Amino acid sequence: MEAVKPQDRAPTRRVGVVQMRCEPDPARNLRHAQDAIGDAAREGADVVCLPELFRTTYLCQSEDPSRFDWAEPIPGPSTEALSKQAADLGISIVGSLFERRAAGLYHNTAVVLDAEGRLAGRYRKMHIPDDPLYYEKFYFTPGDLGFQAHRTEAGMLGVLVCWDQWFPEAARATALAGAEMLFYPTAIGWQFDEGEEIDGSQREAWKTIQRSHAIANGAFVIAVNRVGHETLEGAEGDGIRFWGSSFVSDPFGRILATAPDDDEAVLVVECDLGKVERTRRDWPFLRDRRIDAYQAIGQRFVDEPSARSKTPAERRAATGEDGAGSL
């Protein structure tokens, strides 16, 4: 009898995406998110992801110390509610929260809850932006948990958050940790004073960089954005128009489904995890990486234009540590 191939054993998973508007009332946002999770579960979702910081309007449009009161511990009220729902529905949930770790110490944190309601893992956002209307460095300490893959009934889930999506290193490190699916809870949109041409170019760049992560790592990418116009007291200009457009990409970078740019949506998308094995066999990028030659990646910048990464053997030869020419 012919052996069953590993790629044929891999299951198909149904991935749920919740694109939602967020308002000032955290309790209403939680109920709204849970209603959408229920809708996705009824459509057969095995795992559902929520947008970045879904419990409130996007708090980082201005710097306001009173907003630290919006943070919560993990475990805490949100994880308790989502854990119970995950267990009741028998699905995994990815949620993004404003974590109060200790007095004066806060993180932008994503939690992974498995189908039994357990906290399978958490990820603290590593790359923290500081741009007009995105003043996250005021609120969040950079993550210290590294890049991880979390084992759930839905598969090996990697989670990165919003600004992380622009960094190929983050996607690669998470894939190397074993992730088959890369989830990106996101809060991204346009400032109202930006021109239409810039708006469209930014959104296309956002899609393209994440599709490239799918291709380079042979993994599914799930980008989950909020949608709608939000303003906050003290923020400059007319706020942010979050562009929605949440999507799921397969390991070839093909977009399997996308949400509108101006309305809420719940997507449930079939993801054949066998494609991860097949794609990594056809395009063996992980096999062909030159891990001995990437030293420059560990530097902020290579200041000498002529400098290049050297292999360990080349470095030993240059310093005479290989014993050549010794008596």
Short mmCIF file of C-alpha atoms in Angstrom, two decimals:
data_model
loop_
_atom_site.label_atom_id
_atom_site.label_comp_id
_atom_site.label_asym_id
_atom_site.label_seq_id
_atom_site.Cartn_x
_atom_site.Cartn_y
_atom_site.Cartn_z
CA MET A 1 0.00 0.00 0.00
CA GLU A 2 1.30 3.45 -0.90
CA ALA A 3 2.23 5.55 2.11
CA VAL A 4 0.15 8.61 2.85
CA LYS A 5 2.19 11.69 2.03
CA PRO A 6 2.59 14.32 4.77
CA GLN A 7 1.11 17.04 2.59
CA ASP A 8 -1.97 14.87 2.05
CA ARG A 9 -2.43 14.38 5.80
CA ALA A 10 -2.45 18.09 6.52
CA PRO A 11 -5.94 19.36 7.35
CA THR A 12 -7.94 22.15 5.83
CA ARG A 13 -8.73 24.83 8.39
CA ARG A 14 -11.38 27.51 8.17
CA VAL A 15 -10.03 30.87 9.26
CA GLY A 16 -12.35 33.61 10.49
CA VAL A 17 -11.57 37.31 10.03
CA VAL A 18 -13.52 39.97 11.96
CA GLN A 19 -13.30 43.43 10.41
CA MET A 20 -15.17 45.80 12.70
CA ARG A 21 -15.75 49.40 13.67
CA CYS A 22 -14.57 50.31 17.16
CA GLU A 23 -16.24 52.91 19.36
CA PRO A 24 -15.39 54.53 22.70
CA ASP A 25 -17.37 52.03 24.83
CA PRO A 26 -15.17 48.96 25.57
CA ALA A 27 -18.12 46.84 26.70
CA ARG A 28 -20.00 47.44 23.45
CA ASN A 29 -16.89 46.63 21.42
CA LEU A 30 -16.43 43.36 23.28
CA ARG A 31 -20.06 42.36 22.72
CA HIS A 32 -19.80 43.34 19.06
CA ALA A 33 -16.61 41.30 18.65
CA GLN A 34 -18.14 38.28 20.36
CA ASP A 35 -21.22 38.47 18.13
CA ALA A 36 -18.95 38.45 15.08
CA ILE A 37 -16.94 35.54 16.48
CA GLY A 38 -20.21 33.65 16.89
CA ASP A 39 -21.13 34.40 13.28
CA ALA A 40 -17.76 33.07 12.10
CA ALA A 41 -18.11 29.95 14.22
CA ARG A 42 -21.54 29.24 12.76
CA GLU A 43 -19.90 29.36 9.32
CA GLY A 44 -17.45 26.70 10.45
CA ALA A 45 -14.43 28.75 11.51
CA ASP A 46 -11.73 26.84 13.41
CA VAL A 47 -9.87 30.00 14.42
CA VAL A 48 -11.03 33.64 14.48
CA CYS A 49 -8.88 36.78 14.62
CA LEU A 50 -9.94 40.25 15.82
CA PRO A 51 -8.38 43.62 14.85
CA GLU A 52 -5.64 45.35 16.82
CA LEU A 53 -6.78 46.87 20.15
CA PHE A 54 -10.41 46.08 19.34
CA ARG A 55 -11.79 47.05 22.76
CA THR A 56 -11.49 50.80 22.19
CA THR A 57 -11.12 53.46 19.57
CA TYR A 58 -7.49 53.70 18.48
CA LEU A 59 -5.99 55.40 21.53
CA CYS A 60 -2.63 56.46 20.08
CA GLN A 61 -3.85 59.39 17.96
CA SER A 62 -2.56 61.68 20.73
CA GLU A 63 -0.57 61.39 23.95
CA ASP A 64 -2.88 61.34 26.96
CA PRO A 65 -1.78 59.76 30.27
CA SER A 66 -5.41 59.15 31.28
CA ARG A 67 -5.68 56.50 28.56
CA PHE A 68 -3.42 54.19 30.53
CA ASP A 69 -6.63 53.52 32.48
CA TRP A 70 -7.87 51.70 29.37
CA ALA A 71 -5.29 48.94 29.84
CA GLU A 72 -6.04 45.63 31.55
CA PRO A 73 -4.06 42.69 32.91
CA ILE A 74 -3.66 39.39 31.08
CA PRO A 75 -5.35 37.19 32.23
CA GLY A 76 -8.10 39.74 32.77
CA PRO A 77 -11.65 40.66 31.78
CA SER A 78 -11.18 40.35 28.01
CA THR A 79 -9.27 37.08 28.12
CA GLU A 80 -11.82 35.67 30.55
CA ALA A 81 -14.70 36.49 28.20
CA LEU A 82 -12.92 35.29 25.06
CA SER A 83 -11.61 32.13 26.75
CA LYS A 84 -15.12 31.14 27.76
CA GLN A 85 -16.38 31.79 24.25
CA ALA A 86 -13.52 29.80 22.71
CA ALA A 87 -14.31 26.83 24.93
CA ASP A 88 -18.08 27.09 24.35
CA LEU A 89 -17.63 27.20 20.56
CA GLY A 90 -14.67 24.82 20.37
CA ILE A 91 -12.55 27.26 18.34
CA SER A 92 -9.29 29.18 18.76
CA ILE A 93 -9.37 32.98 19.07
CA VAL A 94 -6.66 35.58 18.44
CA GLY A 95 -7.33 38.85 20.28
CA SER A 96 -5.32 42.07 20.56
CA LEU A 97 -5.30 43.94 23.88
CA PHE A 98 -3.79 46.92 25.71
CA GLU A 99 -1.91 45.00 28.42
CA ARG A 100 -1.17 46.43 31.86
CA ARG A 101 1.84 44.39 32.94
CA ALA A 102 2.67 46.50 36.00
CA ALA A 103 2.37 50.10 37.15
CA GLY A 104 3.88 52.22 34.39
CA LEU A 105 4.59 49.20 32.16
CA TYR A 106 2.23 48.55 29.27
CA HIS A 107 2.32 46.46 26.09
CA ASN A 108 0.38 46.07 22.86
CA THR A 109 -0.29 42.36 23.25
CA ALA A 110 -1.98 39.65 21.23
CA VAL A 111 -3.32 36.56 22.97
CA VAL A 112 -3.97 33.13 21.47
CA LEU A 113 -6.75 31.14 23.11
CA ASP A 114 -7.18 27.50 22.16
CA ALA A 115 -10.38 25.54 21.61
CA GLU A 116 -10.50 24.54 25.28
CA GLY A 117 -10.29 28.14 26.39
CA ARG A 118 -6.69 27.97 27.58
CA LEU A 119 -4.21 30.78 27.02
CA ALA A 120 -2.02 29.05 24.44
CA GLY A 121 0.34 32.00 24.25
CA ARG A 122 0.80 35.72 24.00
CA TYR A 123 2.86 38.00 21.78
CA ARG A 124 3.94 41.51 22.70
CA LYS A 125 4.33 43.84 19.74
CA MET A 126 8.01 44.23 18.94
CA HIS A 127 8.08 47.15 16.50
CA ILE A 128 6.52 50.28 18.00
CA PRO A 129 5.78 53.21 15.65
CA ASP A 130 5.91 56.90 16.48
CA ASP A 131 4.34 58.83 13.62
CA PRO A 132 1.62 61.48 13.34
CA LEU A 133 -1.59 60.00 14.81
CA TYR A 134 0.29 56.78 15.66
CA TYR A 135 2.07 57.80 18.86
CA GLU A 136 2.50 54.28 20.16
CA LYS A 137 5.90 54.78 21.81
CA PHE A 138 4.16 56.93 24.42
CA TYR A 139 1.94 54.01 25.43
CA PHE A 140 3.72 50.74 24.71
CA THR A 141 6.96 49.14 25.83
CA PRO A 142 8.54 47.03 23.05
CA GLY A 143 7.83 43.33 23.31
CA ASP A 144 10.17 40.97 25.14
CA LEU A 145 8.69 37.55 24.35
CA GLY A 146 10.36 37.09 20.98
CA PHE A 147 8.80 35.63 17.85
CA GLN A 148 6.80 32.47 18.51
CA ALA A 149 4.46 29.89 17.05
CA HIS A 150 1.57 28.77 19.23
CA ARG A 151 0.23 25.23 19.01
CA THR A 152 -3.57 25.04 18.76
CA GLU A 153 -6.15 22.68 17.35
CA ALA A 154 -6.28 24.95 14.30
CA GLY A 155 -2.56 24.60 13.62
CA MET A 156 0.67 26.37 14.49
CA LEU A 157 -0.29 30.03 14.72
CA GLY A 158 2.16 32.90 14.56
CA VAL A 159 0.95 36.34 15.60
CA LEU A 160 2.50 39.71 14.76
CA VAL A 161 0.84 43.09 15.24
CA CYS A 162 0.31 45.92 12.72
CA TRP A 163 3.64 47.80 12.36
CA ASP A 164 5.39 44.40 12.60
CA GLN A 165 3.92 43.62 9.18
CA TRP A 166 6.40 45.91 7.44
CA PHE A 167 9.44 43.97 8.70
CA PRO A 168 10.43 40.81 6.77
CA GLU A 169 12.63 39.75 9.68
CA ALA A 170 9.60 39.38 11.97
CA ALA A 171 7.71 37.16 9.53
CA ARG A 172 10.80 35.03 8.90
CA ALA A 173 11.60 34.57 12.59
CA THR A 174 8.00 33.56 13.30
CA ALA A 175 7.99 31.08 10.42
CA LEU A 176 11.28 29.63 11.68
CA ALA A 177 9.56 29.08 15.04
CA GLY A 178 7.12 26.77 13.24
CA ALA A 179 4.21 29.00 12.21
CA GLU A 180 2.01 27.77 9.37
CA MET A 181 -0.25 30.82 9.52
CA LEU A 182 0.83 34.39 10.23
CA PHE A 183 -1.90 36.54 11.81
CA TYR A 184 -1.61 40.33 11.75
CA PRO A 185 -4.18 42.14 13.95
CA THR A 186 -4.02 45.66 12.54
CA ALA A 187 -5.18 49.27 12.94
CA ILE A 188 -4.10 51.14 9.82
CA GLY A 189 -5.69 53.81 7.67
CA TRP A 190 -5.45 57.19 6.01
CA GLN A 191 -5.04 60.63 7.44
CA PHE A 192 -7.65 62.92 5.95
CA ASP A 193 -5.12 65.44 4.66
CA GLU A 194 -3.34 62.89 2.48
CA GLY A 195 -4.10 62.85 -1.21
CA GLU A 196 -6.04 60.12 -2.97
CA GLU A 197 -2.98 58.95 -4.91
CA ILE A 198 -0.96 58.52 -1.72
CA ASP A 199 -3.89 56.78 -0.04
CA GLY A 200 -4.18 54.13 -2.72
CA SER A 201 -0.43 53.59 -2.95
CA GLN A 202 -0.14 53.08 0.79
CA ARG A 203 -2.86 50.46 0.89
CA GLU A 204 -1.40 48.57 -2.08
CA ALA A 205 2.03 48.62 -0.46
CA TRP A 206 0.44 47.25 2.74
CA LYS A 207 -1.08 44.35 0.84
CA THR A 208 2.05 43.70 -1.19
CA ILE A 209 4.48 43.50 1.73
CA GLN A 210 2.28 40.97 3.53
CA ARG A 211 1.76 38.87 0.43
CA SER A 212 5.54 38.82 0.09
CA HIS A 213 5.80 37.41 3.62
CA ALA A 214 3.46 34.60 2.60
CA ILE A 215 5.62 33.79 -0.43
CA ALA A 216 9.01 34.10 1.29
CA ASN A 217 7.96 31.87 4.18
CA GLY A 218 5.55 29.45 2.54
CA ALA A 219 2.82 30.36 5.01
CA PHE A 220 -0.73 31.70 5.05
CA VAL A 221 -1.04 35.38 5.97
CA ILE A 222 -4.17 36.72 7.63
CA ALA A 223 -4.36 40.53 7.89
CA VAL A 224 -7.23 41.78 10.10
CA ASN A 225 -7.90 45.53 10.11
CA ARG A 226 -10.53 47.74 11.72
CA VAL A 227 -12.67 50.02 9.56
CA GLY A 228 -14.31 53.42 9.85
CA HIS A 229 -13.49 57.04 10.73
CA GLU A 230 -12.17 57.65 14.25
CA THR A 231 -11.22 60.85 16.05
CA LEU A 232 -10.00 61.41 19.59
CA GLU A 233 -9.84 64.49 21.78
CA GLY A 234 -6.45 66.15 21.45
CA ALA A 235 -5.64 64.50 18.12
CA GLU A 236 -4.40 66.66 15.29
CA GLY A 237 -6.37 66.99 12.08
CA ASP A 238 -9.55 65.07 11.35
CA GLY A 239 -8.51 61.69 12.65
CA ILE A 240 -7.94 58.42 10.81
CA ARG A 241 -10.09 56.71 8.22
CA PHE A 242 -9.22 53.04 8.75
CA TRP A 243 -9.18 51.36 5.37
CA GLY A 244 -10.42 47.88 6.26
CA SER A 245 -9.47 45.64 3.32
CA SER A 246 -8.68 42.69 5.59
CA PHE A 247 -7.53 39.69 3.59
CA VAL A 248 -6.23 36.14 3.60
CA SER A 249 -3.30 35.15 1.38
CA ASP A 250 -2.10 31.64 0.58
CA PRO A 251 1.60 30.64 0.54
CA PHE A 252 1.86 31.67 -3.12
CA GLY A 253 0.72 35.20 -2.25
CA ARG A 254 -2.69 34.71 -3.84
CA ILE A 255 -5.46 36.61 -2.06
CA LEU A 256 -8.18 34.09 -1.21
CA ALA A 257 -10.67 36.60 0.19
CA THR A 258 -10.78 40.29 1.02
CA ALA A 259 -13.11 42.56 2.97
CA PRO A 260 -14.41 45.95 1.76
CA ASP A 261 -12.56 49.16 2.55
CA ASP A 262 -15.59 50.96 3.96
CA ASP A 263 -17.72 48.47 5.88
CA GLU A 264 -17.64 45.75 8.49
CA ALA A 265 -17.31 42.13 7.42
CA VAL A 266 -16.84 38.60 8.69
CA LEU A 267 -14.82 36.38 6.38
CA VAL A 268 -14.47 32.63 6.75
CA VAL A 269 -11.80 31.24 4.44
CA GLU A 270 -10.65 27.68 3.82
CA CYS A 271 -6.89 27.29 4.23
CA ASP A 272 -5.39 23.98 3.09
CA LEU A 273 -2.39 23.56 5.38
CA GLY A 274 -1.04 21.00 2.93
CA LYS A 275 -0.08 23.98 0.77
CA VAL A 276 2.54 24.92 3.35
CA GLU A 277 4.36 21.62 2.85
CA ARG A 278 3.94 21.65 -0.92
CA THR A 279 5.05 25.25 -1.32
CA ARG A 280 8.12 24.82 0.87
CA ARG A 281 9.11 21.78 -1.18
CA ASP A 282 8.65 23.59 -4.50
CA TRP A 283 10.31 26.78 -3.28
CA PRO A 284 12.81 25.60 -0.61
CA PHE A 285 13.78 29.04 0.63
CA LEU A 286 14.31 27.79 4.18
CA ARG A 287 16.71 25.12 2.90
CA ASP A 288 18.78 27.56 0.86
CA ARG A 289 19.17 30.33 3.42
CA ARG A 290 22.82 31.28 3.99
CA ILE A 291 22.66 31.59 7.75
CA ASP A 292 26.46 31.91 7.85
CA ALA A 293 26.40 35.09 5.76
CA TYR A 294 23.72 37.31 7.30
CA GLN A 295 25.76 39.02 10.03
CA ALA A 296 24.87 42.46 8.68
CA ILE A 297 21.23 41.88 9.63
CA GLY A 298 22.29 42.09 13.27
CA GLN A 299 23.66 45.62 12.79
CA ARG A 300 21.71 48.87 12.71
CA PHE A 301 23.51 49.83 9.48
CA VAL A 302 26.69 48.79 7.67
CA ASP A 303 28.58 52.06 7.74
CA GLU A 304 31.49 51.01 5.53
CA PRO A 305 30.21 50.92 1.93
CA SER A 306 32.75 48.27 0.97
CA ALA A 307 32.08 46.09 3.97
CA ARG A 308 30.30 42.82 3.46
CA SER A 309 29.31 39.92 5.65
CA LYS A 310 32.05 37.34 6.03
CA THR A 311 31.67 33.65 6.67
CA PRO A 312 33.11 32.28 9.94
CA ALA A 313 36.00 30.75 7.97
CA GLU A 314 36.77 34.10 6.36
CA ARG A 315 36.75 35.86 9.71
CA ARG A 316 39.14 33.30 11.22
CA ALA A 317 41.47 33.62 8.25
CA ALA A 318 41.46 37.41 8.51
CA THR A 319 42.41 37.34 12.19
CA GLY A 320 44.82 34.42 11.95
CA GLU A 321 42.69 32.29 14.24
CA ASP A 322 42.67 29.34 11.84
CA GLY A 323 46.28 28.53 12.66
CA ALA A 324 47.51 29.10 9.11
CA GLY A 325 51.19 29.99 8.98
CA SER A 326 51.83 29.11 12.62
CA LEU A 327 54.88 27.13 13.64
#
